[in-house]
PDB file of C-alpha atoms in Angstrom:
ATOM      1  CA  GLN A   1     -13.151 104.389-147.532  1.00  0.00           C
ATOM      2  CA  LYS A   2     -11.512 101.318-146.066  1.00  0.00           C
ATOM      3  CA  GLU A   3     -13.057 100.230-142.796  1.00  0.00           C
ATOM      4  CA  VAL A   4     -12.244  97.607-140.197  1.00  0.00           C
ATOM      5  CA  GLU A   5     -14.959  96.849-137.680  1.00  0.00           C
ATOM      6  CA  GLN A   6     -14.586  95.240-134.287  1.00  0.00           C
ATOM      7  CA  ASN A   7     -16.886  94.906-131.313  1.00  0.00           C
ATOM      8  CA  SER A   8     -15.429  97.232-128.694  1.00  0.00           C
ATOM      9  CA  GLY A   9     -16.346  94.900-125.821  1.00  0.00           C
ATOM     10  CA  PRO A  10     -15.383  94.340-123.155  1.00  0.00           C
ATOM     11  CA  LEU A  11     -15.403  90.622-123.776  1.00  0.00           C
ATOM     12  CA  SER A  12     -15.250  88.906-120.399  1.00  0.00           C
ATOM     13  CA  VAL A  13     -14.141  85.287-120.094  1.00  0.00           C
ATOM     14  CA  PRO A  14     -13.049  83.181-117.120  1.00  0.00           C
ATOM     15  CA  GLU A  15      -9.494  81.941-116.849  1.00  0.00           C
ATOM     16  CA  GLY A  16      -8.971  78.796-118.909  1.00  0.00           C
ATOM     17  CA  ALA A  17     -11.799  79.516-121.345  1.00  0.00           C
ATOM     18  CA  ILE A  18     -11.568  80.199-125.076  1.00  0.00           C
ATOM     19  CA  ALA A  19     -11.820  83.847-126.076  1.00  0.00           C
ATOM     20  CA  SER A  20     -13.129  84.564-129.570  1.00  0.00           C
ATOM     21  CA  LEU A  21     -12.449  87.947-131.157  1.00  0.00           C
ATOM     22  CA  ASN A  22     -13.950  88.963-134.474  1.00  0.00           C
ATOM     23  CA  CYS A  23     -13.235  91.511-137.170  1.00  0.00           C
ATOM     24  CA  THR A  24     -14.812  92.426-140.507  1.00  0.00           C
ATOM     25  CA  TYR A  25     -13.284  94.587-143.222  1.00  0.00           C
ATOM     26  CA  SER A  26     -14.688  96.456-146.186  1.00  0.00           C
ATOM     27  CA  ASP A  27     -11.887  96.351-148.785  1.00  0.00           C
ATOM     28  CA  ARG A  28     -12.116  93.176-150.873  1.00  0.00           C
ATOM     29  CA  GLY A  29      -8.613  93.852-152.187  1.00  0.00           C
ATOM     30  CA  SER A  30      -7.077  93.335-148.750  1.00  0.00           C
ATOM     31  CA  GLN A  31      -4.193  90.879-148.773  1.00  0.00           C
ATOM     32  CA  SER A  32      -2.683  90.792-145.305  1.00  0.00           C
ATOM     33  CA  PHE A  33      -4.333  90.546-141.918  1.00  0.00           C
ATOM     34  CA  PHE A  34      -2.885  91.071-138.495  1.00  0.00           C
ATOM     35  CA  TRP A  35      -3.807  90.880-134.847  1.00  0.00           C
ATOM     36  CA  TYR A  36      -2.037  93.182-132.437  1.00  0.00           C
ATOM     37  CA  ARG A  37      -2.323  93.117-128.655  1.00  0.00           C
ATOM     38  CA  GLN A  38      -2.198  96.430-126.822  1.00  0.00           C
ATOM     39  CA  TYR A  39      -1.955  96.711-123.075  1.00  0.00           C
ATOM     40  CA  SER A  40      -3.258  99.908-121.509  1.00  0.00           C
ATOM     41  CA  GLY A  41      -0.808 102.742-122.055  1.00  0.00           C
ATOM     42  CA  LYS A  42       1.503 100.601-124.171  1.00  0.00           C
ATOM     43  CA  SER A  43       2.131 100.274-127.895  1.00  0.00           C
ATOM     44  CA  PRO A  44       0.661  97.547-130.131  1.00  0.00           C
ATOM     45  CA  GLU A  45       2.479  94.213-130.210  1.00  0.00           C
ATOM     46  CA  LEU A  46       2.052  91.859-133.161  1.00  0.00           C
ATOM     47  CA  ILE A  47       0.746  88.459-132.144  1.00  0.00           C
ATOM     48  CA  MET A  48      -0.531  86.919-135.392  1.00  0.00           C
ATOM     49  CA  SER A  49      -0.418  87.479-139.129  1.00  0.00           C
ATOM     50  CA  ILE A  50      -2.460  85.595-141.726  1.00  0.00           C
ATOM     51  CA  TYR A  51      -2.465  85.895-145.502  1.00  0.00           C
ATOM     52  CA  SER A  52      -4.592  83.036-146.890  1.00  0.00           C
ATOM     53  CA  ASN A  53      -7.982  81.543-146.154  1.00  0.00           C
ATOM     54  CA  GLY A  54      -8.165  79.052-143.336  1.00  0.00           C
ATOM     55  CA  ASP A  55      -6.628  78.717-139.917  1.00  0.00           C
ATOM     56  CA  LYS A  56      -3.178  79.562-138.632  1.00  0.00           C
ATOM     57  CA  GLU A  57      -2.127  78.383-135.207  1.00  0.00           C
ATOM     58  CA  ASP A  58       0.678  79.682-132.987  1.00  0.00           C
ATOM     59  CA  GLY A  59       0.692  78.359-129.461  1.00  0.00           C
ATOM     60  CA  ARG A  60      -2.555  79.300-127.740  1.00  0.00           C
ATOM     61  CA  PHE A  61      -3.544  81.614-130.583  1.00  0.00           C
ATOM     62  CA  THR A  62      -5.416  80.690-133.760  1.00  0.00           C
ATOM     63  CA  ALA A  63      -6.194  83.184-136.488  1.00  0.00           C
ATOM     64  CA  GLN A  64      -8.964  82.395-138.961  1.00  0.00           C
ATOM     65  CA  LEU A  65      -9.485  84.125-142.288  1.00  0.00           C
ATOM     66  CA  ASN A  66     -12.452  83.977-144.655  1.00  0.00           C
ATOM     67  CA  LYS A  67     -11.904  86.359-147.554  1.00  0.00           C
ATOM     68  CA  ALA A  68     -15.262  85.583-149.176  1.00  0.00           C
ATOM     69  CA  SER A  69     -17.035  86.764-146.035  1.00  0.00           C
ATOM     70  CA  GLN A  70     -14.430  89.491-145.365  1.00  0.00           C
ATOM     71  CA  TYR A  71     -14.017  88.166-141.890  1.00  0.00           C
ATOM     72  CA  VAL A  72     -11.016  87.451-139.692  1.00  0.00           C
ATOM     73  CA  SER A  73     -11.038  86.123-136.152  1.00  0.00           C
ATOM     74  CA  LEU A  74      -8.663  85.342-133.318  1.00  0.00           C
ATOM     75  CA  LEU A  75      -9.151  82.495-130.860  1.00  0.00           C
ATOM     76  CA  ILE A  76      -7.238  82.443-127.610  1.00  0.00           C
ATOM     77  CA  ARG A  77      -7.275  79.067-125.889  1.00  0.00           C
ATOM     78  CA  ASP A  78      -6.702  78.592-122.166  1.00  0.00           C
ATOM     79  CA  SER A  79      -7.114  82.320-121.580  1.00  0.00           C
ATOM     80  CA  GLN A  80      -4.974  83.797-118.831  1.00  0.00           C
ATOM     81  CA  PRO A  81      -5.412  87.007-116.822  1.00  0.00           C
ATOM     82  CA  SER A  82      -2.269  88.264-118.575  1.00  0.00           C
ATOM     83  CA  ASP A  83      -4.207  88.106-121.860  1.00  0.00           C
ATOM     84  CA  SER A  84      -6.391  90.975-120.630  1.00  0.00           C
ATOM     85  CA  ALA A  85      -5.728  93.705-123.163  1.00  0.00           C
ATOM     86  CA  THR A  86      -7.196  95.376-126.220  1.00  0.00           C
ATOM     87  CA  TYR A  87      -6.837  93.365-129.419  1.00  0.00           C
ATOM     88  CA  LEU A  88      -6.511  95.369-132.614  1.00  0.00           C
ATOM     89  CA  CYS A  89      -7.350  93.905-135.996  1.00  0.00           C
ATOM     90  CA  ALA A  90      -5.367  95.431-138.871  1.00  0.00           C
ATOM     91  CA  VAL A  91      -5.803  94.933-142.588  1.00  0.00           C
ATOM     92  CA  THR A  92      -3.811  95.994-145.636  1.00  0.00           C
ATOM     93  CA  GLY A  93      -3.654  95.661-149.394  1.00  0.00           C
ATOM     94  CA  TYR A  94      -0.241  96.671-150.687  1.00  0.00           C
ATOM     95  CA  SER A  95       0.362  99.837-148.729  1.00  0.00           C
ATOM     96  CA  THR A  96      -0.714 101.073-145.345  1.00  0.00           C
ATOM     97  CA  LEU A  97      -2.531  99.349-142.508  1.00  0.00           C
ATOM     98  CA  THR A  98      -6.091 100.107-141.533  1.00  0.00           C
ATOM     99  CA  PHE A  99      -6.775  99.378-137.879  1.00  0.00           C
ATOM    100  CA  GLY A 100      -9.996  98.599-136.122  1.00  0.00           C
ATOM    101  CA  LYS A 101     -10.742 100.315-132.826  1.00  0.00           C
ATOM    102  CA  GLY A 102     -10.004  97.122-130.959  1.00  0.00           C
ATOM    103  CA  THR A 103     -11.833  94.731-128.658  1.00  0.00           C
ATOM    104  CA  MET A 104     -11.082  94.845-124.961  1.00  0.00           C
ATOM    105  CA  LEU A 105     -10.649  91.381-123.464  1.00  0.00           C
ATOM    106  CA  LEU A 106     -10.971  90.806-119.733  1.00  0.00           C
ATOM    107  CA  VAL A 107      -9.916  87.436-118.334  1.00  0.00           C
ATOM    108  CA  SER A 108     -11.017  86.891-114.762  1.00  0.00           C
ATOM    109  CA  PRO A 109      -9.080  84.563-112.404  1.00  0.00           C
TER     110      PRO A 109
ATOM    111  CA  ASP B   1      18.230  93.371-130.032  1.00  0.00           C
ATOM    112  CA  ALA B   2      17.088  95.159-133.145  1.00  0.00           C
ATOM    113  CA  MET B   3      14.238  97.441-132.316  1.00  0.00           C
ATOM    114  CA  VAL B   4      12.281 100.653-132.755  1.00  0.00           C
ATOM    115  CA  ILE B   5      13.105 103.278-130.139  1.00  0.00           C
ATOM    116  CA  GLN B   6      11.051 106.355-129.406  1.00  0.00           C
ATOM    117  CA  ASN B   7      12.158 109.307-127.334  1.00  0.00           C
ATOM    118  CA  PRO B   8      11.015 110.687-125.070  1.00  0.00           C
ATOM    119  CA  ARG B   9       8.488 108.278-123.579  1.00  0.00           C
ATOM    120  CA  TYR B  10       6.567 111.158-122.044  1.00  0.00           C
ATOM    121  CA  GLN B  11       6.524 114.726-123.296  1.00  0.00           C
ATOM    122  CA  VAL B  12       4.774 117.680-121.735  1.00  0.00           C
ATOM    123  CA  THR B  13       4.504 120.870-123.729  1.00  0.00           C
ATOM    124  CA  GLN B  14       2.603 124.102-123.520  1.00  0.00           C
ATOM    125  CA  PHE B  15      -0.170 125.155-125.823  1.00  0.00           C
ATOM    126  CA  GLY B  16       1.423 126.535-128.986  1.00  0.00           C
ATOM    127  CA  LYS B  17       4.998 125.568-128.089  1.00  0.00           C
ATOM    128  CA  PRO B  18       6.673 123.504-130.821  1.00  0.00           C
ATOM    129  CA  VAL B  19       7.651 119.981-129.940  1.00  0.00           C
ATOM    130  CA  THR B  20       9.686 117.263-131.683  1.00  0.00           C
ATOM    131  CA  LEU B  21       9.339 113.546-131.132  1.00  0.00           C
ATOM    132  CA  SER B  22      11.998 111.163-132.349  1.00  0.00           C
ATOM    133  CA  CYS B  23      12.132 107.606-133.572  1.00  0.00           C
ATOM    134  CA  SER B  24      15.123 105.451-134.405  1.00  0.00           C
ATOM    135  CA  GLN B  25      15.350 101.911-135.678  1.00  0.00           C
ATOM    136  CA  THR B  26      18.013  99.247-135.961  1.00  0.00           C
ATOM    137  CA  LEU B  27      15.921  96.944-138.163  1.00  0.00           C
ATOM    138  CA  ASN B  28      17.193  98.552-141.376  1.00  0.00           C
ATOM    139  CA  HIS B  29      13.593  98.823-142.546  1.00  0.00           C
ATOM    140  CA  ASN B  30      12.934 101.176-145.418  1.00  0.00           C
ATOM    141  CA  VAL B  31       9.409 102.205-144.407  1.00  0.00           C
ATOM    142  CA  MET B  32       8.701 104.282-141.319  1.00  0.00           C
ATOM    143  CA  TYR B  33       5.289 105.405-140.072  1.00  0.00           C
ATOM    144  CA  TRP B  34       3.905 107.886-137.590  1.00  0.00           C
ATOM    145  CA  TYR B  35       0.543 107.240-135.950  1.00  0.00           C
ATOM    146  CA  GLN B  36      -1.552 109.214-133.506  1.00  0.00           C
ATOM    147  CA  GLN B  37      -3.646 107.240-131.046  1.00  0.00           C
ATOM    148  CA  LYS B  38      -6.173 108.727-128.670  1.00  0.00           C
ATOM    149  CA  SER B  39      -7.856 106.851-125.858  1.00  0.00           C
ATOM    150  CA  SER B  40     -10.096 103.977-127.016  1.00  0.00           C
ATOM    151  CA  GLN B  41      -9.446 104.798-130.660  1.00  0.00           C
ATOM    152  CA  ALA B  42      -7.612 103.045-133.456  1.00  0.00           C
ATOM    153  CA  PRO B  43      -4.122 104.241-134.338  1.00  0.00           C
ATOM    154  CA  LYS B  44      -4.506 106.935-136.993  1.00  0.00           C
ATOM    155  CA  LEU B  45      -1.813 107.111-139.653  1.00  0.00           C
ATOM    156  CA  LEU B  46      -0.376 110.613-140.008  1.00  0.00           C
ATOM    157  CA  PHE B  47       2.281 109.946-142.664  1.00  0.00           C
ATOM    158  CA  HIS B  48       4.888 107.466-143.766  1.00  0.00           C
ATOM    159  CA  TYR B  49       8.197 107.346-145.581  1.00  0.00           C
ATOM    160  CA  TYR B  50       9.097 104.766-148.154  1.00  0.00           C
ATOM    161  CA  ASP B  51      12.843 105.338-148.134  1.00  0.00           C
ATOM    162  CA  LYS B  52      12.995 109.118-148.593  1.00  0.00           C
ATOM    163  CA  ASP B  53       9.618 109.382-150.299  1.00  0.00           C
ATOM    164  CA  PHE B  54       7.217 111.186-148.014  1.00  0.00           C
ATOM    165  CA  ASN B  55       3.535 110.189-148.032  1.00  0.00           C
ATOM    166  CA  ASN B  56       1.127 112.431-146.180  1.00  0.00           C
ATOM    167  CA  GLU B  57      -2.375 111.255-145.292  1.00  0.00           C
ATOM    168  CA  ALA B  58      -5.010 113.569-146.741  1.00  0.00           C
ATOM    169  CA  ASP B  59      -6.507 114.448-143.359  1.00  0.00           C
ATOM    170  CA  THR B  60      -3.246 115.045-141.479  1.00  0.00           C
ATOM    171  CA  PRO B  61      -3.271 118.648-140.242  1.00  0.00           C
ATOM    172  CA  ASP B  62      -0.595 121.014-141.560  1.00  0.00           C
ATOM    173  CA  ASN B  63       0.469 121.458-137.944  1.00  0.00           C
ATOM    174  CA  PHE B  64       2.179 118.073-138.192  1.00  0.00           C
ATOM    175  CA  GLN B  65       5.433 117.753-140.108  1.00  0.00           C
ATOM    176  CA  SER B  66       8.002 115.022-140.414  1.00  0.00           C
ATOM    177  CA  ARG B  67      11.656 114.610-141.298  1.00  0.00           C
ATOM    178  CA  ARG B  68      13.683 111.551-142.132  1.00  0.00           C
ATOM    179  CA  PRO B  69      17.350 112.514-142.381  1.00  0.00           C
ATOM    180  CA  ASN B  70      18.541 108.932-142.878  1.00  0.00           C
ATOM    181  CA  THR B  71      17.310 105.336-142.826  1.00  0.00           C
ATOM    182  CA  SER B  72      17.547 105.021-139.069  1.00  0.00           C
ATOM    183  CA  PHE B  73      15.874 108.183-137.826  1.00  0.00           C
ATOM    184  CA  CYS B  74      12.518 109.848-138.265  1.00  0.00           C
ATOM    185  CA  PHE B  75      11.119 112.896-136.469  1.00  0.00           C
ATOM    186  CA  LEU B  76       7.614 114.186-135.871  1.00  0.00           C
ATOM    187  CA  ASP B  77       7.348 117.951-135.467  1.00  0.00           C
ATOM    188  CA  ILE B  78       4.205 119.540-134.073  1.00  0.00           C
ATOM    189  CA  ARG B  79       4.525 123.208-134.869  1.00  0.00           C
ATOM    190  CA  SER B  80       1.832 124.642-132.609  1.00  0.00           C
ATOM    191  CA  PRO B  81       0.356 121.967-130.359  1.00  0.00           C
ATOM    192  CA  GLY B  82      -3.255 122.362-129.351  1.00  0.00           C
ATOM    193  CA  LEU B  83      -5.124 120.631-126.543  1.00  0.00           C
ATOM    194  CA  GLY B  84      -6.569 118.239-129.114  1.00  0.00           C
ATOM    195  CA  ASP B  85      -3.085 117.012-130.015  1.00  0.00           C
ATOM    196  CA  ALA B  86      -2.626 115.320-126.650  1.00  0.00           C
ATOM    197  CA  ALA B  87      -2.300 111.665-127.529  1.00  0.00           C
ATOM    198  CA  MET B  88       0.050 108.703-127.802  1.00  0.00           C
ATOM    199  CA  TYR B  89       2.310 109.007-130.838  1.00  0.00           C
ATOM    200  CA  LEU B  90       3.502 105.738-132.262  1.00  0.00           C
ATOM    201  CA  CYS B  91       6.368 105.121-134.655  1.00  0.00           C
ATOM    202  CA  ALA B  92       6.436 101.919-136.651  1.00  0.00           C
ATOM    203  CA  THR B  93       8.643 100.371-139.300  1.00  0.00           C
ATOM    204  CA  SER B  94       8.234  97.739-141.978  1.00  0.00           C
ATOM    205  CA  GLY B  95      10.388  96.282-144.696  1.00  0.00           C
ATOM    206  CA  PRO B  96      12.846  95.619-146.116  1.00  0.00           C
ATOM    207  CA  ARG B  97      10.625  95.469-149.168  1.00  0.00           C
ATOM    208  CA  GLN B  98       7.358  97.307-149.717  1.00  0.00           C
ATOM    209  CA  GLY B  99       4.619  94.719-149.499  1.00  0.00           C
ATOM    210  CA  GLU B 100       6.045  93.107-146.387  1.00  0.00           C
ATOM    211  CA  ASN B 101       3.400  94.794-144.343  1.00  0.00           C
ATOM    212  CA  ILE B 102       4.241  93.584-140.849  1.00  0.00           C
ATOM    213  CA  GLN B 103       4.751  96.728-138.834  1.00  0.00           C
ATOM    214  CA  TYR B 104       6.866  96.833-135.709  1.00  0.00           C
ATOM    215  CA  PHE B 105       6.041  99.518-133.195  1.00  0.00           C
ATOM    216  CA  GLY B 106       8.122 101.517-130.810  1.00  0.00           C
ATOM    217  CA  ALA B 107       6.993 102.002-127.218  1.00  0.00           C
ATOM    218  CA  GLY B 108       5.306 105.295-128.089  1.00  0.00           C
ATOM    219  CA  THR B 109       5.534 108.854-126.802  1.00  0.00           C
ATOM    220  CA  ARG B 110       2.669 110.142-124.706  1.00  0.00           C
ATOM    221  CA  LEU B 111       2.218 113.836-125.341  1.00  0.00           C
ATOM    222  CA  SER B 112       0.476 116.108-122.885  1.00  0.00           C
ATOM    223  CA  VAL B 113      -0.428 119.692-123.808  1.00  0.00           C
ATOM    224  CA  LEU B 114      -0.981 122.169-120.984  1.00  0.00           C
TER     225      LEU B 114
END
């Protein structure tokens, strides 16, 4: 059974700090990796996708992928209170997504 | 803007009373998904359509059915809702080709069962 594991948190960081969110997955055949942000009571919103080993940067967000270690992470630089949300890691091979339960991030002013 | 639209945003039904949730999309994506998400849990895939091909997850209860009359619309029917079916129901799309796995979500429908 395909599994995606995340620390449920909450991860608390002060405003302006770097938040580091981690995710591990069980299926070595996974090809595509995503980070979704979900505010309370809202639907998931895609913030990053990554397909190959290494880093991918988009604004304040950096996704990191290490397929050998089956590990994907998300760094949020200069964290803002508006970044407070649950971050879902999602992984897929060639068909459907498997989501982790998410990590709650709290950014304090 | 092209998007995924779910109606209604909030739905209240009675125990055992059938309910239908709808999803429409203007992205012209060929794959549509229905997820169930309960509080503090991961979205759970119920089923998906690749074009008209229906794919049911093995653990989706028979109480849940789906219809996709055309590319743009997809419906989730809950035949006899129980208290345990109260959740957020999320519709998502991806495409235009299978393998492009970025999924775009609608705003969701929160279902309450009284």
